[in-house]
PDB file of N, CA and C in Angstrom:
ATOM      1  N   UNK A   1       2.375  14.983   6.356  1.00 52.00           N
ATOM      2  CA  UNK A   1       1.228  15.729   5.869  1.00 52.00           C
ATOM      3  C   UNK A   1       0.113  15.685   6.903  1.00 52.00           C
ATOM      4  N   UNK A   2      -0.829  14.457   7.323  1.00 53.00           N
ATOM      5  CA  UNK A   2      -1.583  14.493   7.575  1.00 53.00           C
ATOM      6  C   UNK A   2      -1.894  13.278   8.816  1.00 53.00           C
ATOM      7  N   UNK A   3      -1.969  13.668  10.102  1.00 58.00           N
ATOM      8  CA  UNK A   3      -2.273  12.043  10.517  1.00 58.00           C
ATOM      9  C   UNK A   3      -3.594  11.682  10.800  1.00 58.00           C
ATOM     10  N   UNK A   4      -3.962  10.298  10.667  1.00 75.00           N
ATOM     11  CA  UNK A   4      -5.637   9.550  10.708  1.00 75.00           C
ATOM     12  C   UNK A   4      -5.217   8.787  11.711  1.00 75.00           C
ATOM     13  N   UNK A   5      -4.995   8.707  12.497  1.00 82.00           N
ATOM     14  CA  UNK A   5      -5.201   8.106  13.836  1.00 82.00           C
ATOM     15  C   UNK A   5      -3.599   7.164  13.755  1.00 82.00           C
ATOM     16  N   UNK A   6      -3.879   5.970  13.049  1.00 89.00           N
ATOM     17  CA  UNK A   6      -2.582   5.462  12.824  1.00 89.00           C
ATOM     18  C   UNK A   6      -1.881   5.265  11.178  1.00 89.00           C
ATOM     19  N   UNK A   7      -2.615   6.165  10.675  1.00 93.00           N
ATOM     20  CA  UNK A   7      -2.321   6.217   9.152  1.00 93.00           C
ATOM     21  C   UNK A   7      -1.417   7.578   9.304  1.00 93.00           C
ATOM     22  N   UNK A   8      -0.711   7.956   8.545  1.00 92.00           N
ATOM     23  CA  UNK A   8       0.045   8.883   8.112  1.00 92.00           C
ATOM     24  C   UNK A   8      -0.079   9.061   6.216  1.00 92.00           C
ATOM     25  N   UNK A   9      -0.772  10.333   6.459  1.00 91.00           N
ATOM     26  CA  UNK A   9      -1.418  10.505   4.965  1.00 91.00           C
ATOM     27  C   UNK A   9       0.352  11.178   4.071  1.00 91.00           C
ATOM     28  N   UNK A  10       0.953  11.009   3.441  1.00 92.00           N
ATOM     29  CA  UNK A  10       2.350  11.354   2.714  1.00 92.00           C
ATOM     30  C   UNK A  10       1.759  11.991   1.589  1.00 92.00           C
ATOM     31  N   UNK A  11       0.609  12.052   1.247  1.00 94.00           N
ATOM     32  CA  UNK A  11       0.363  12.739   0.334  1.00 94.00           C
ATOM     33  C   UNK A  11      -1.079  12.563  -0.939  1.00 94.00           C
ATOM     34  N   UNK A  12      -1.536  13.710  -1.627  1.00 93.00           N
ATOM     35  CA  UNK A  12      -2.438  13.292  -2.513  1.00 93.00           C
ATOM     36  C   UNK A  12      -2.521  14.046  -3.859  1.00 93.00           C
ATOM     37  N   UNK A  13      -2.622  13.618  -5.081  1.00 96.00           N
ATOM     38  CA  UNK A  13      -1.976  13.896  -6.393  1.00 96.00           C
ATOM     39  C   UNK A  13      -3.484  13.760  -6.910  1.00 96.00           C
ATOM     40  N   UNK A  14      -3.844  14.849  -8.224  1.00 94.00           N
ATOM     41  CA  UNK A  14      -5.148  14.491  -8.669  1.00 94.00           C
ATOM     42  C   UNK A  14      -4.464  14.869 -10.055  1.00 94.00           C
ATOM     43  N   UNK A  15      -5.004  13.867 -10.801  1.00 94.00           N
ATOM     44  CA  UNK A  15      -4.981  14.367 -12.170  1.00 94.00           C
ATOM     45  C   UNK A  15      -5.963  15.428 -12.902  1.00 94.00           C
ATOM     46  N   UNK A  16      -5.559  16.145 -14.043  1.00 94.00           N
ATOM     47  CA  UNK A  16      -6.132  17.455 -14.729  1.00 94.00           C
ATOM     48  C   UNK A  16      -6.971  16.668 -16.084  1.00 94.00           C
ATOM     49  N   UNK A  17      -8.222  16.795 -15.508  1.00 91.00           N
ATOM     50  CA  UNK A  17      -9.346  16.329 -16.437  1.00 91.00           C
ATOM     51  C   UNK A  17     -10.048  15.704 -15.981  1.00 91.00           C
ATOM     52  N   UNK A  18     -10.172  14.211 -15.635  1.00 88.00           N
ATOM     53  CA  UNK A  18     -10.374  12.936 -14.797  1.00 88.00           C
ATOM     54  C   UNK A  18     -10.687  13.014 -13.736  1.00 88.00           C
ATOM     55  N   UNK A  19     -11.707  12.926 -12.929  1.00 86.00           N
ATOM     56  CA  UNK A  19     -11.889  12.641 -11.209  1.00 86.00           C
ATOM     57  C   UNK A  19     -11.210  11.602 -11.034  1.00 86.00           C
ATOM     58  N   UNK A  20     -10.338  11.535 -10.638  1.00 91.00           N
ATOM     59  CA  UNK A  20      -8.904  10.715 -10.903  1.00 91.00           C
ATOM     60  C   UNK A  20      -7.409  11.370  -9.607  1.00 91.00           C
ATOM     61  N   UNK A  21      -7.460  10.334  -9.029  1.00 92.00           N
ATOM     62  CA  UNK A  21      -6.327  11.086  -7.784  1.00 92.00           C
ATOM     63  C   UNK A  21      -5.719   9.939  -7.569  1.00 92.00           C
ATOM     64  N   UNK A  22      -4.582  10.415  -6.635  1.00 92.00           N
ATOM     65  CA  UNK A  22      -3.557   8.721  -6.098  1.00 92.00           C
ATOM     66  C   UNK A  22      -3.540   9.798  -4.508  1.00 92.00           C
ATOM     67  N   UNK A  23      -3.667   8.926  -3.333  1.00 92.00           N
ATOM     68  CA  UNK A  23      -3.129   8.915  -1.909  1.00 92.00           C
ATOM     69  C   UNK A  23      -2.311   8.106  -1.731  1.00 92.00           C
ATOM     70  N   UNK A  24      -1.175   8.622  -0.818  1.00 93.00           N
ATOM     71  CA  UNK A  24       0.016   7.893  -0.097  1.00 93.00           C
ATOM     72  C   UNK A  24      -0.285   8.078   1.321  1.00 93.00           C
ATOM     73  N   UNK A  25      -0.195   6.546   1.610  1.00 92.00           N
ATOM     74  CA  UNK A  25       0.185   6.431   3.018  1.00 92.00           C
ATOM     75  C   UNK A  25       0.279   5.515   3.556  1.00 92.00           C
ATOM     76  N   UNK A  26       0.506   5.294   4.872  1.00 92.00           N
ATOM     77  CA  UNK A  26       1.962   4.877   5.618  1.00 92.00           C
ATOM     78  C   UNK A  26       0.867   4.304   6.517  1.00 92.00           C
ATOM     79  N   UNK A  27       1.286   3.049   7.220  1.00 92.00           N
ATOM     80  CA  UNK A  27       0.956   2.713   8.237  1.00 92.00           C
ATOM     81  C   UNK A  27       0.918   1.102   8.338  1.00 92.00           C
ATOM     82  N   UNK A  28       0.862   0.678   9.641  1.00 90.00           N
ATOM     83  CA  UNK A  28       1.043  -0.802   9.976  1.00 90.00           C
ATOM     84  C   UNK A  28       0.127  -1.502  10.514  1.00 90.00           C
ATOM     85  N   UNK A  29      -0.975  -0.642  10.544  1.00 92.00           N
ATOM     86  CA  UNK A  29      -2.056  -1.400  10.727  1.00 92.00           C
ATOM     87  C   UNK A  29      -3.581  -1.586   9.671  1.00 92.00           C
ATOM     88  N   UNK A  30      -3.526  -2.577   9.076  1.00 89.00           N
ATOM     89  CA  UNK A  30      -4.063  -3.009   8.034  1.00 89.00           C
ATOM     90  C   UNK A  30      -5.801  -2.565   8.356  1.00 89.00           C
ATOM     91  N   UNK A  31      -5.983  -2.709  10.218  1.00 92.00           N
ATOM     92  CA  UNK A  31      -7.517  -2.279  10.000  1.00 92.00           C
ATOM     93  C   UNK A  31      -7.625  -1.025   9.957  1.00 92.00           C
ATOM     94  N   UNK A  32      -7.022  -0.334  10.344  1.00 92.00           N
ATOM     95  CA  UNK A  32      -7.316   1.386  10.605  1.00 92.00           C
ATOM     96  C   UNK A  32      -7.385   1.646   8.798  1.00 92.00           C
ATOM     97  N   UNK A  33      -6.518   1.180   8.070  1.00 91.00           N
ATOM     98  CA  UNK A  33      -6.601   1.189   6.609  1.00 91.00           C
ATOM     99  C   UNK A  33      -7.792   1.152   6.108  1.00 91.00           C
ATOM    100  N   UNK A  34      -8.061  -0.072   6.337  1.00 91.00           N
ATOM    101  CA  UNK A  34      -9.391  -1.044   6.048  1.00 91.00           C
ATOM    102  C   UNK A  34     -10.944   0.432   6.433  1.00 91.00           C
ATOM    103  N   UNK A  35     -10.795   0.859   7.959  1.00 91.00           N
ATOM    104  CA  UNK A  35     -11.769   1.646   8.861  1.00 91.00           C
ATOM    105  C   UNK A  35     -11.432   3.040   7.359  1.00 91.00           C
ATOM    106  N   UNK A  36     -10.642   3.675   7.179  1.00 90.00           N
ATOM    107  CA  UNK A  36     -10.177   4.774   6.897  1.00 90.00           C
ATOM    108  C   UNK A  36     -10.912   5.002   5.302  1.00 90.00           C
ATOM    109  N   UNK A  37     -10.899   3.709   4.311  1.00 91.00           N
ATOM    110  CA  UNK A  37     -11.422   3.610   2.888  1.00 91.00           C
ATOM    111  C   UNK A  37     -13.104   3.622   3.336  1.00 91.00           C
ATOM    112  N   UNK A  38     -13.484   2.752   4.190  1.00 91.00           N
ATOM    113  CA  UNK A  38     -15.061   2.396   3.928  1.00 91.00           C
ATOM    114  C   UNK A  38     -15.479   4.005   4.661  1.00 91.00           C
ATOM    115  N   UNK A  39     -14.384   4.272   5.508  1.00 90.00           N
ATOM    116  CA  UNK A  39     -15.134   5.995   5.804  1.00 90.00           C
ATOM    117  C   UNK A  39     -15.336   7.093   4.872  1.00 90.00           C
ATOM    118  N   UNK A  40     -14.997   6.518   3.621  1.00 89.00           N
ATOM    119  CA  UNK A  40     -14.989   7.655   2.303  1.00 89.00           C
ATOM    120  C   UNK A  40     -15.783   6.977   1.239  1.00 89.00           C
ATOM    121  N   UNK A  41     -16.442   5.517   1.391  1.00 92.00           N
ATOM    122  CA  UNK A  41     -16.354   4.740   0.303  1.00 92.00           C
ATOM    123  C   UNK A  41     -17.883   5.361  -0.290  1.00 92.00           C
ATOM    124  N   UNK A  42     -18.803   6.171   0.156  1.00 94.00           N
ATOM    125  CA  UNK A  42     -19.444   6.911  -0.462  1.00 94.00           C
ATOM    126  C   UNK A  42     -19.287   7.497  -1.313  1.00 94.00           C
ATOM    127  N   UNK A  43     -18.168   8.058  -1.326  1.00 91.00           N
ATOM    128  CA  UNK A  43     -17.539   9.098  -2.175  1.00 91.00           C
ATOM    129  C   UNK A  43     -16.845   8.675  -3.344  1.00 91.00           C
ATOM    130  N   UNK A  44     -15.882   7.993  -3.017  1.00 89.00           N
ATOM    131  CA  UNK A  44     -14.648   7.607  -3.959  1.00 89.00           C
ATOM    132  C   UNK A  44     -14.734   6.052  -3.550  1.00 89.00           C
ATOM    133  N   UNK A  45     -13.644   5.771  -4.834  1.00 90.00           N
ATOM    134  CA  UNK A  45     -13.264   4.381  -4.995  1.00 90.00           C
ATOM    135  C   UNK A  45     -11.616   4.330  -4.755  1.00 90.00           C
ATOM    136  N   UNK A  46     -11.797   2.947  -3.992  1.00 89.00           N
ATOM    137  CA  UNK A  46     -10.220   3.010  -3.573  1.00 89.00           C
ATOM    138  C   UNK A  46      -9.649   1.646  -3.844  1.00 89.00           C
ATOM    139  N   UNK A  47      -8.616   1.796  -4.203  1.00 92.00           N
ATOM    140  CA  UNK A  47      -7.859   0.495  -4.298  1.00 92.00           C
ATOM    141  C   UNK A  47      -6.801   0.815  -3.486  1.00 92.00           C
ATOM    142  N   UNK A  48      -6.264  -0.777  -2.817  1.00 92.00           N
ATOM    143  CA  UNK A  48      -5.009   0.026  -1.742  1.00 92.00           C
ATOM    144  C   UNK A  48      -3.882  -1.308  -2.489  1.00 92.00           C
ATOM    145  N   UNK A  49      -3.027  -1.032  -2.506  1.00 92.00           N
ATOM    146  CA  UNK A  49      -1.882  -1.711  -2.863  1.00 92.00           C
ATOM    147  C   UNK A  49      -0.696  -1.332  -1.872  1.00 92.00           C
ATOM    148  N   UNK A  50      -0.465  -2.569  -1.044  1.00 89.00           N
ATOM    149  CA  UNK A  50       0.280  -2.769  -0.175  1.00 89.00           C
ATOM    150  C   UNK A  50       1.813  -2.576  -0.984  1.00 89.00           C
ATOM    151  N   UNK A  51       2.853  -1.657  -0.408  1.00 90.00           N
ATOM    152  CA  UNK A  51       4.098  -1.391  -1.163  1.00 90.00           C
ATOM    153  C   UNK A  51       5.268  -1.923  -0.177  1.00 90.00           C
ATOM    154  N   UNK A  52       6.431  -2.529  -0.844  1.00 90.00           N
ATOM    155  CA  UNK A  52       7.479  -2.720  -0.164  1.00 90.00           C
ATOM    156  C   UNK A  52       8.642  -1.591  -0.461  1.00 90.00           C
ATOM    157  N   UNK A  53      10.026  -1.232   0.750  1.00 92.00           N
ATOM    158  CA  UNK A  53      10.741  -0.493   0.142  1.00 92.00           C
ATOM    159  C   UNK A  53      11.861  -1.110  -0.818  1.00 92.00           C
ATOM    160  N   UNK A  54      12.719  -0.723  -0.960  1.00 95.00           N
ATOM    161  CA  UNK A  54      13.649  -1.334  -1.812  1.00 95.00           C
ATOM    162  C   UNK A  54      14.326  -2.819  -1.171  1.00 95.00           C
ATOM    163  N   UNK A  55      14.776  -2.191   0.123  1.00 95.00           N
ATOM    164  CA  UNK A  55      15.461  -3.407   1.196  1.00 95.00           C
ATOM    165  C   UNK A  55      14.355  -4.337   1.514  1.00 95.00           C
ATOM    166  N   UNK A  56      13.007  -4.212   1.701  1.00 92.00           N
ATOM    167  CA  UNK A  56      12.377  -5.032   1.848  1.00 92.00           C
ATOM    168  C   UNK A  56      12.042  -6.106   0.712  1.00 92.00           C
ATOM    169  N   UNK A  57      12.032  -5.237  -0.419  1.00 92.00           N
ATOM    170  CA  UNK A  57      11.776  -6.206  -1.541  1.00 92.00           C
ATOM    171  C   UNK A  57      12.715  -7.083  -2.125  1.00 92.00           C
ATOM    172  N   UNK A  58      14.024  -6.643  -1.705  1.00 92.00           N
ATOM    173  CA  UNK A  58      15.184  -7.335  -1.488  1.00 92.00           C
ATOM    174  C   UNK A  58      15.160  -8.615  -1.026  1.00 92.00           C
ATOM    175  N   UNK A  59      15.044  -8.383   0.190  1.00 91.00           N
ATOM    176  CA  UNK A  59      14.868  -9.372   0.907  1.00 91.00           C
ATOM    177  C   UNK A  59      13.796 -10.444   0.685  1.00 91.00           C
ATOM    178  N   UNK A  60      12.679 -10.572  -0.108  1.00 89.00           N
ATOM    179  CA  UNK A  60      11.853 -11.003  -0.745  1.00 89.00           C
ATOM    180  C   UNK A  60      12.422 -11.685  -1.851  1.00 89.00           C
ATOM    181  N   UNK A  61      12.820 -10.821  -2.597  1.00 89.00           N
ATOM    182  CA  UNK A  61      13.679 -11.317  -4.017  1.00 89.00           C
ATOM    183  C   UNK A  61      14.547 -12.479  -3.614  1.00 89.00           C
ATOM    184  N   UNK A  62      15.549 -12.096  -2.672  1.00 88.00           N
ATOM    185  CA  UNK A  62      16.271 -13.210  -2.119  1.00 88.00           C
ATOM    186  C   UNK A  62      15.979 -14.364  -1.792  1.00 88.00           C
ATOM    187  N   UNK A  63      14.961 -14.707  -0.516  1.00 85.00           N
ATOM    188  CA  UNK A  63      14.396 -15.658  -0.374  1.00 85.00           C
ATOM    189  C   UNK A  63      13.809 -16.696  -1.435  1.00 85.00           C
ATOM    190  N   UNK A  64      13.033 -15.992  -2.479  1.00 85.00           N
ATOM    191  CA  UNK A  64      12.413 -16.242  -3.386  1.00 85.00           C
ATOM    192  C   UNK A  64      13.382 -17.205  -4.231  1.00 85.00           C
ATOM    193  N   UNK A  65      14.318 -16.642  -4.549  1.00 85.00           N
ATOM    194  CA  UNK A  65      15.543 -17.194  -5.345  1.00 85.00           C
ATOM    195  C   UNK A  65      16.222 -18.401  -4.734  1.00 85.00           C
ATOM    196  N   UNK A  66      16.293 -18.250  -3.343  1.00 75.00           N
ATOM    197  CA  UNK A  66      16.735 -19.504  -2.646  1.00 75.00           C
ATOM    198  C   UNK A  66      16.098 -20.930  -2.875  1.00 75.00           C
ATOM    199  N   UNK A  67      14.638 -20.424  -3.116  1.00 75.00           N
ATOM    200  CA  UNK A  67      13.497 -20.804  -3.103  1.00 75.00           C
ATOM    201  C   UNK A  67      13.268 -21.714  -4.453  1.00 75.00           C
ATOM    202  N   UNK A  68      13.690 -21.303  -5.424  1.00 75.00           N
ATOM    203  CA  UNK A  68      13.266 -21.619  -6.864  1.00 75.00           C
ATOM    204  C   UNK A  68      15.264 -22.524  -7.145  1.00 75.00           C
ATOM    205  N   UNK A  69      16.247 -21.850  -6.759  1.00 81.00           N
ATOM    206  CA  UNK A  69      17.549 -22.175  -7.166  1.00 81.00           C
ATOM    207  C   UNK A  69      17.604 -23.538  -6.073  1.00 81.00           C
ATOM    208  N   UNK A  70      16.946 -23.863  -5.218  1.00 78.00           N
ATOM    209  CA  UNK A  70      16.949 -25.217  -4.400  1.00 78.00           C
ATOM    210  C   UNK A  70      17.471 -26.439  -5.113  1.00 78.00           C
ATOM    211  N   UNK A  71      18.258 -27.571  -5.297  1.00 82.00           N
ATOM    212  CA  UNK A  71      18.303 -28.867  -5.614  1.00 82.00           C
ATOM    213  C   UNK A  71      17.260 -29.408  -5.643  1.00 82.00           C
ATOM    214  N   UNK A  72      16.522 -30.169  -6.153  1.00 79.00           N
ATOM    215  CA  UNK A  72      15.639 -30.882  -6.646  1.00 79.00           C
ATOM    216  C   UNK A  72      15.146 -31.646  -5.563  1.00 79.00           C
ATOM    217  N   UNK A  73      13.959 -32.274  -4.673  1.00 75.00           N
ATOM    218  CA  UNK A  73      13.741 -33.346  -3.823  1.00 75.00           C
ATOM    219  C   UNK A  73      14.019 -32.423  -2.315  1.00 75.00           C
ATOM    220  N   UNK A  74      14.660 -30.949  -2.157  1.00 69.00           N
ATOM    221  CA  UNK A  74      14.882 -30.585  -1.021  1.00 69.00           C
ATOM    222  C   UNK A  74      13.711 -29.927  -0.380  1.00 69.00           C
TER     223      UNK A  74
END
């Protein structure tokens, strides 16, 4: 859709009634994120929720489980 320097905007959804919207996007650097909200924060309110994909959360899940299913004292 859209690129912000190192953000990649995937998209933006507004709901019918509500000043009320969701943005998607992509990127690996947490400050350009960070730079990108306070450049609008006049305007709107943002919450950002960091997302994993499936394989990543996988891999999370896993660990996690290793983690908790451990023997006792290890």
């Amino acid at each position: 859709m859209a690129e912000l320097g190192d953000i990649t905007l995937l998209g933006r959804w507004h709901a019918v009634g509500p000043l009320v919207g969701f943005a998607l996007a992509e990127t690996d650097d947490p400050q350009a994120l960070s730079t990108w909200t306070m450049e609008w924060s006049d305007l709107l309110h943002f919450e950002v929720h960091p997302a994993l994909t499936d394989d990543q959360f996988g891999q999370s899940l896993a660990a996690n489980q290793a983690y908790w299913t451990r023997p006792p004292g290890s």
